[in-house]
CSV table of C-alpha atoms in Angstrom, one decimal:
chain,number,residue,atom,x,y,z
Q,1,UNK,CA,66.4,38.4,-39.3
Q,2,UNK,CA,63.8,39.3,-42.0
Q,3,UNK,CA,60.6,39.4,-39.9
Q,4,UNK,CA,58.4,39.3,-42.6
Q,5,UNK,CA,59.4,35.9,-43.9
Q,6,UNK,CA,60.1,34.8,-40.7
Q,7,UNK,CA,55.8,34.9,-39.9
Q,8,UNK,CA,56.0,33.6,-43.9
Q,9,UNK,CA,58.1,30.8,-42.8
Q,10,UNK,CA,55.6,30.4,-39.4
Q,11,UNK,CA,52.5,30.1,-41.7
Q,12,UNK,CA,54.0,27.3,-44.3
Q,13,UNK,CA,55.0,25.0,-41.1
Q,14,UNK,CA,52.2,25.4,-39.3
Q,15,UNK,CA,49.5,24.5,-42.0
Q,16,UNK,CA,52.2,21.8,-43.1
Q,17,UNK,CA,52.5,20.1,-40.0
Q,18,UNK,CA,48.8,20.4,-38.9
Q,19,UNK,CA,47.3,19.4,-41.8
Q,20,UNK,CA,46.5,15.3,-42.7
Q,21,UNK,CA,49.6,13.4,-43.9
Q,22,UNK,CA,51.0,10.1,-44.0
Q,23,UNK,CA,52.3,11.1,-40.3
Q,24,UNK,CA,48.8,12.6,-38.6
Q,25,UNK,CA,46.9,9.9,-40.2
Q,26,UNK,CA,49.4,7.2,-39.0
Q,27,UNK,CA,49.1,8.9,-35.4
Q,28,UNK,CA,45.2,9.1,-35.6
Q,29,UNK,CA,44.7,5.5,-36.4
Q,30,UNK,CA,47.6,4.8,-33.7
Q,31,UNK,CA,45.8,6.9,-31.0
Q,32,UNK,CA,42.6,5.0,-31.5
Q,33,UNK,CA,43.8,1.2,-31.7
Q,34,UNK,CA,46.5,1.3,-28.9
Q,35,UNK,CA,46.2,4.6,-26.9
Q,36,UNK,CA,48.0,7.4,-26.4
Q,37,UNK,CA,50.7,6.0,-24.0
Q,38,UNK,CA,51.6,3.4,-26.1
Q,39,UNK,CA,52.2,6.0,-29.0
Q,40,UNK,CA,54.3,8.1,-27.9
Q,41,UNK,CA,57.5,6.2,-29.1
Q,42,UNK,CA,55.7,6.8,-32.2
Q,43,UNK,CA,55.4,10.4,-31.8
Q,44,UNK,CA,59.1,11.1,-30.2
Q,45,UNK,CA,60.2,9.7,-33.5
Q,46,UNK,CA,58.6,11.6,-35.7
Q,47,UNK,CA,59.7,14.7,-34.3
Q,48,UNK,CA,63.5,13.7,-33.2
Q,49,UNK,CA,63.8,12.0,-36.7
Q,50,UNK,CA,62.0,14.8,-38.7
Q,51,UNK,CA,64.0,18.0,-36.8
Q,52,UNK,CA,66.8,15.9,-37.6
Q,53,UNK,CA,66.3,15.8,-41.4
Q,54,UNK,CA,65.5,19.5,-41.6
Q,55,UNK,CA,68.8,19.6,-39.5
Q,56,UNK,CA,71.1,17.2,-41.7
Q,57,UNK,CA,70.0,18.3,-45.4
Q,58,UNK,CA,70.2,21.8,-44.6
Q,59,UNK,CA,73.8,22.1,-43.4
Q,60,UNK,CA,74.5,20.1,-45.9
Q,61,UNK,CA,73.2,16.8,-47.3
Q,62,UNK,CA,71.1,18.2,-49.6
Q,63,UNK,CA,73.6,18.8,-51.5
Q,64,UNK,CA,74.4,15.0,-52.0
Q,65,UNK,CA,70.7,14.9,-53.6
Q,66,UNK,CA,71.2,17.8,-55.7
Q,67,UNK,CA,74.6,16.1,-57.0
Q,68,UNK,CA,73.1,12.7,-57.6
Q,69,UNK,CA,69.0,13.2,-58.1
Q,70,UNK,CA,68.3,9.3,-58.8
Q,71,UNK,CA,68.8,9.0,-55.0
Q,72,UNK,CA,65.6,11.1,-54.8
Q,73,UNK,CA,63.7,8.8,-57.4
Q,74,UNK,CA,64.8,5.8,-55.1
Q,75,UNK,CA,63.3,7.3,-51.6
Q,76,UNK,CA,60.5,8.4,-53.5
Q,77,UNK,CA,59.1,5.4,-54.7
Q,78,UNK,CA,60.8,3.2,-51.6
Q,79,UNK,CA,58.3,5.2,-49.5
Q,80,UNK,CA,55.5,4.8,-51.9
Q,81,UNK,CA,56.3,1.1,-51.6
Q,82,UNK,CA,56.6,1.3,-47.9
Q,83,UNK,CA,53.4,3.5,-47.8
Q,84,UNK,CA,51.4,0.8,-49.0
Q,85,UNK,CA,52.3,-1.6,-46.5
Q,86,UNK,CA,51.1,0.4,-43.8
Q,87,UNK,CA,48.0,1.5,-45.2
Q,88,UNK,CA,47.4,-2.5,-45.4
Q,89,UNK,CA,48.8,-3.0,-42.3
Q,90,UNK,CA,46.4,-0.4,-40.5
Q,91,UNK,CA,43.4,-1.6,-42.9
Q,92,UNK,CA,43.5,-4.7,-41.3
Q,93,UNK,CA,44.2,-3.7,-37.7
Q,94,UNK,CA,41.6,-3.8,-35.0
Q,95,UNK,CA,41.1,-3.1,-32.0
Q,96,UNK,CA,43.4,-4.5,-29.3
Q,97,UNK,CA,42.6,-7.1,-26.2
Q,98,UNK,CA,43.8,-7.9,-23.2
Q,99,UNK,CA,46.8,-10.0,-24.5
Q,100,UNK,CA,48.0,-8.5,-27.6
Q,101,UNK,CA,50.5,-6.7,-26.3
Q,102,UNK,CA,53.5,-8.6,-27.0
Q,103,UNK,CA,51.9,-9.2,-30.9
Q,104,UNK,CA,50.8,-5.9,-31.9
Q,105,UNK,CA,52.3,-2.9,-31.3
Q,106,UNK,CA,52.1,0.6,-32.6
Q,107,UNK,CA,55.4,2.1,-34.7
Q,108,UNK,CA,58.4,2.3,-32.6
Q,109,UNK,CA,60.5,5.3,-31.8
Q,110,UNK,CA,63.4,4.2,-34.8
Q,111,UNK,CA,61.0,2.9,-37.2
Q,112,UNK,CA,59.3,6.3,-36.8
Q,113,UNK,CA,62.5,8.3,-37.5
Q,114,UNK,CA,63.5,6.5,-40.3
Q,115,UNK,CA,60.3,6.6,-41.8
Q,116,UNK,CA,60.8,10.3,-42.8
Q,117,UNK,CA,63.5,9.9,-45.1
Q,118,UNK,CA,60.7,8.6,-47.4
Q,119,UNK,CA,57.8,10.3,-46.6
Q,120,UNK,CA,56.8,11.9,-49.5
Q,121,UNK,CA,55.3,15.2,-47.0
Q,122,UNK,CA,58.0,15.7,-45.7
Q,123,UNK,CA,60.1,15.9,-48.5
Q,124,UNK,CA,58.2,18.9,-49.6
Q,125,UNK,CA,58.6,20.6,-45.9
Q,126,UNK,CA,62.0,20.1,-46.0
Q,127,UNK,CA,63.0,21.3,-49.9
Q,128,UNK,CA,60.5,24.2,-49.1
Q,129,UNK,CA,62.1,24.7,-45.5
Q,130,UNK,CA,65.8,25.1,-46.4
Q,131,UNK,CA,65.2,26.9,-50.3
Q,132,UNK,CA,62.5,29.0,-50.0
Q,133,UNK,CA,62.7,29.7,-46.4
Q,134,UNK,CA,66.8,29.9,-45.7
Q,135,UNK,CA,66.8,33.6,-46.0
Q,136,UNK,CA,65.2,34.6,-42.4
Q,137,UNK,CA,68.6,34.6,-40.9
Q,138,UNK,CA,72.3,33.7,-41.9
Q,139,UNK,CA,73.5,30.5,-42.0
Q,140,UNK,CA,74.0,28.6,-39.8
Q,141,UNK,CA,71.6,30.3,-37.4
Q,142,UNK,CA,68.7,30.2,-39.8
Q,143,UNK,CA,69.0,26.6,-39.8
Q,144,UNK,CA,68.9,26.1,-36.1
Q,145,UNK,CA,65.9,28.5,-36.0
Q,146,UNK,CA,64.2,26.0,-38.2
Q,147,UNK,CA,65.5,22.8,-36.6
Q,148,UNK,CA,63.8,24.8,-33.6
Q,149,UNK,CA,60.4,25.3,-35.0
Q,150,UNK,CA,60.5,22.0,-36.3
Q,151,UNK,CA,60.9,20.8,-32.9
Q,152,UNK,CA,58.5,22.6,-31.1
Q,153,UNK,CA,55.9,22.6,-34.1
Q,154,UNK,CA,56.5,19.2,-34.7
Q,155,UNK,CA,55.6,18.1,-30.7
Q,156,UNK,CA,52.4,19.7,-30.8
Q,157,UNK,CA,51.0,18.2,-33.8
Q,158,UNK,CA,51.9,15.0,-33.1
Q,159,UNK,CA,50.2,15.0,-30.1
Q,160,UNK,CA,47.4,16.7,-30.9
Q,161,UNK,CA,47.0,13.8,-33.4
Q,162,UNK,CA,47.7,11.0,-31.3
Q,163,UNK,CA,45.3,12.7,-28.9
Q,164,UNK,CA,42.4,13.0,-31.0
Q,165,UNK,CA,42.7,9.4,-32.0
Q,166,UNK,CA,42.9,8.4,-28.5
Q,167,UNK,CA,39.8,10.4,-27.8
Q,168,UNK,CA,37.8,8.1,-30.3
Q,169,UNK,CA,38.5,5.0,-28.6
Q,170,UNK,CA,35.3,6.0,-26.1
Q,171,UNK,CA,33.1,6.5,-29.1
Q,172,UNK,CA,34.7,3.9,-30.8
Q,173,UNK,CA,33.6,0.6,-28.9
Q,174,UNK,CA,33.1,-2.1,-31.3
Q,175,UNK,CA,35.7,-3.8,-33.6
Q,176,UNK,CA,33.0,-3.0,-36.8
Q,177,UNK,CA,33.7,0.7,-36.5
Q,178,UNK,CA,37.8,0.6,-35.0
Q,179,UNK,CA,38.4,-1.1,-38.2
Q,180,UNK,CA,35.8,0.5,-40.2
Q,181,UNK,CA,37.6,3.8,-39.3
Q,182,UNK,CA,40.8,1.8,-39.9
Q,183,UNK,CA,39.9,1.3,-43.8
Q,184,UNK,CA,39.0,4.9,-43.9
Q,185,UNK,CA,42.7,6.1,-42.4
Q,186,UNK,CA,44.2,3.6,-44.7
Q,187,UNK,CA,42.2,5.0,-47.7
Q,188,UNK,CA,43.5,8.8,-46.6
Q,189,UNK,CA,47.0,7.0,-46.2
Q,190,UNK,CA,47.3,5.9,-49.7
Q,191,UNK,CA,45.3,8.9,-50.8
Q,192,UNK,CA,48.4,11.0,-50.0
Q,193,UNK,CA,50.5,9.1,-52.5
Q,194,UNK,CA,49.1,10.8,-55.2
Q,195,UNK,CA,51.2,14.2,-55.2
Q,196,UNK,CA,54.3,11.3,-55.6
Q,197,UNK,CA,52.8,9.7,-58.9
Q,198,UNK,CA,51.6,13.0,-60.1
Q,199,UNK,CA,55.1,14.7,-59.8
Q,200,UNK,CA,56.5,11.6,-61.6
């Protein structure tokens, strides 16, 4: 194993996963409107469904967008589309009451995982993960090493989000500033799209 861009490899996850994205910010606003309980479906899903993509395209599906590129075009701008949606979606979410339980209800563990075949983010982890990054052991191994960190990197992140979200529900109290801060995470949300249109 190359030891040197294995800690290379170390650095690039880490400041990916920890850093705001359509993810953290979906996890933050999640954390503060329904708890963190409730959003751990939420979070299982972003890390099963994301360790899985690194998994699937790098022993192998990748290749399938390499051969036909439009594919990529399509995801791209399908998550841009679906992007959107959320952002208005969490714009207009407050907090919830005693009640809302069976009417709202924070992203489940499927909708999470299929959520980052078109996330825009985690493209760029991924294409970054298995080119720039696929020489820290042989194949296959180096592709279970970063299924691995993906896993473990991907767990803390997600709850560290999700936790400081939740943590804000104490400070938090009124339904002016859960869906002031809302708008805010829904402004960050669609922020993110811009590397998508600026790449087009």
């Amino acid at each position: 194993m190359s030891h040197s861009l294995f800690y290379a490899f170390l650095t690039f996850m880490v400041v990916m996963y920890f850093t705001p994205g359509p993810n953290n910010i979906m996890l933050l606003s999640s954390g503060l409107t329904y708890g963190f309980r409730r959003t751990i479906p939420h979070i299982v899903g972003i890390v099963i469904g994301f360790a899985f993509m690194v998994a699937a395209v790098g022993l192998g599906l990748g290749s399938v967008f390499l051969a036909y590129p439009v594919l990529q075009t399509i995801l791209k701008y399908a998550g841009a589309v679906y992007l959107i949606y959320l952002a208005a979606a969490i714009a207009m979410s407050g907090p919830t009451k005693p009640g809302d339980g069976a009417a709202r209800s924070p992203m489940t563990f499927w909708g999470a995982a299929m959520f980052q075949w078109i996330n825009a983010k985690g493209w760029v982890i991924v294409i970054g993960t298995i080119t720039a990054y696929a020489a820290i052991a042989q194949f296959p191994l180096n592709i279970a090493i970063q299924t691995l960190i993906s896993l473990l990197l991907g767990t803390v992140s997600t709850v560290v989000w999700a936790l400081f979200g939740s943590a804000l529900r104490p400070v938090l109290t009124s339904e002016r500033l859960v869906r002031a801060f809302n708008v805010l995470m829904a402004v960050l949300l669609l922020a993110s799209l811009y590397p998508v249109f600026m790449d087009a």
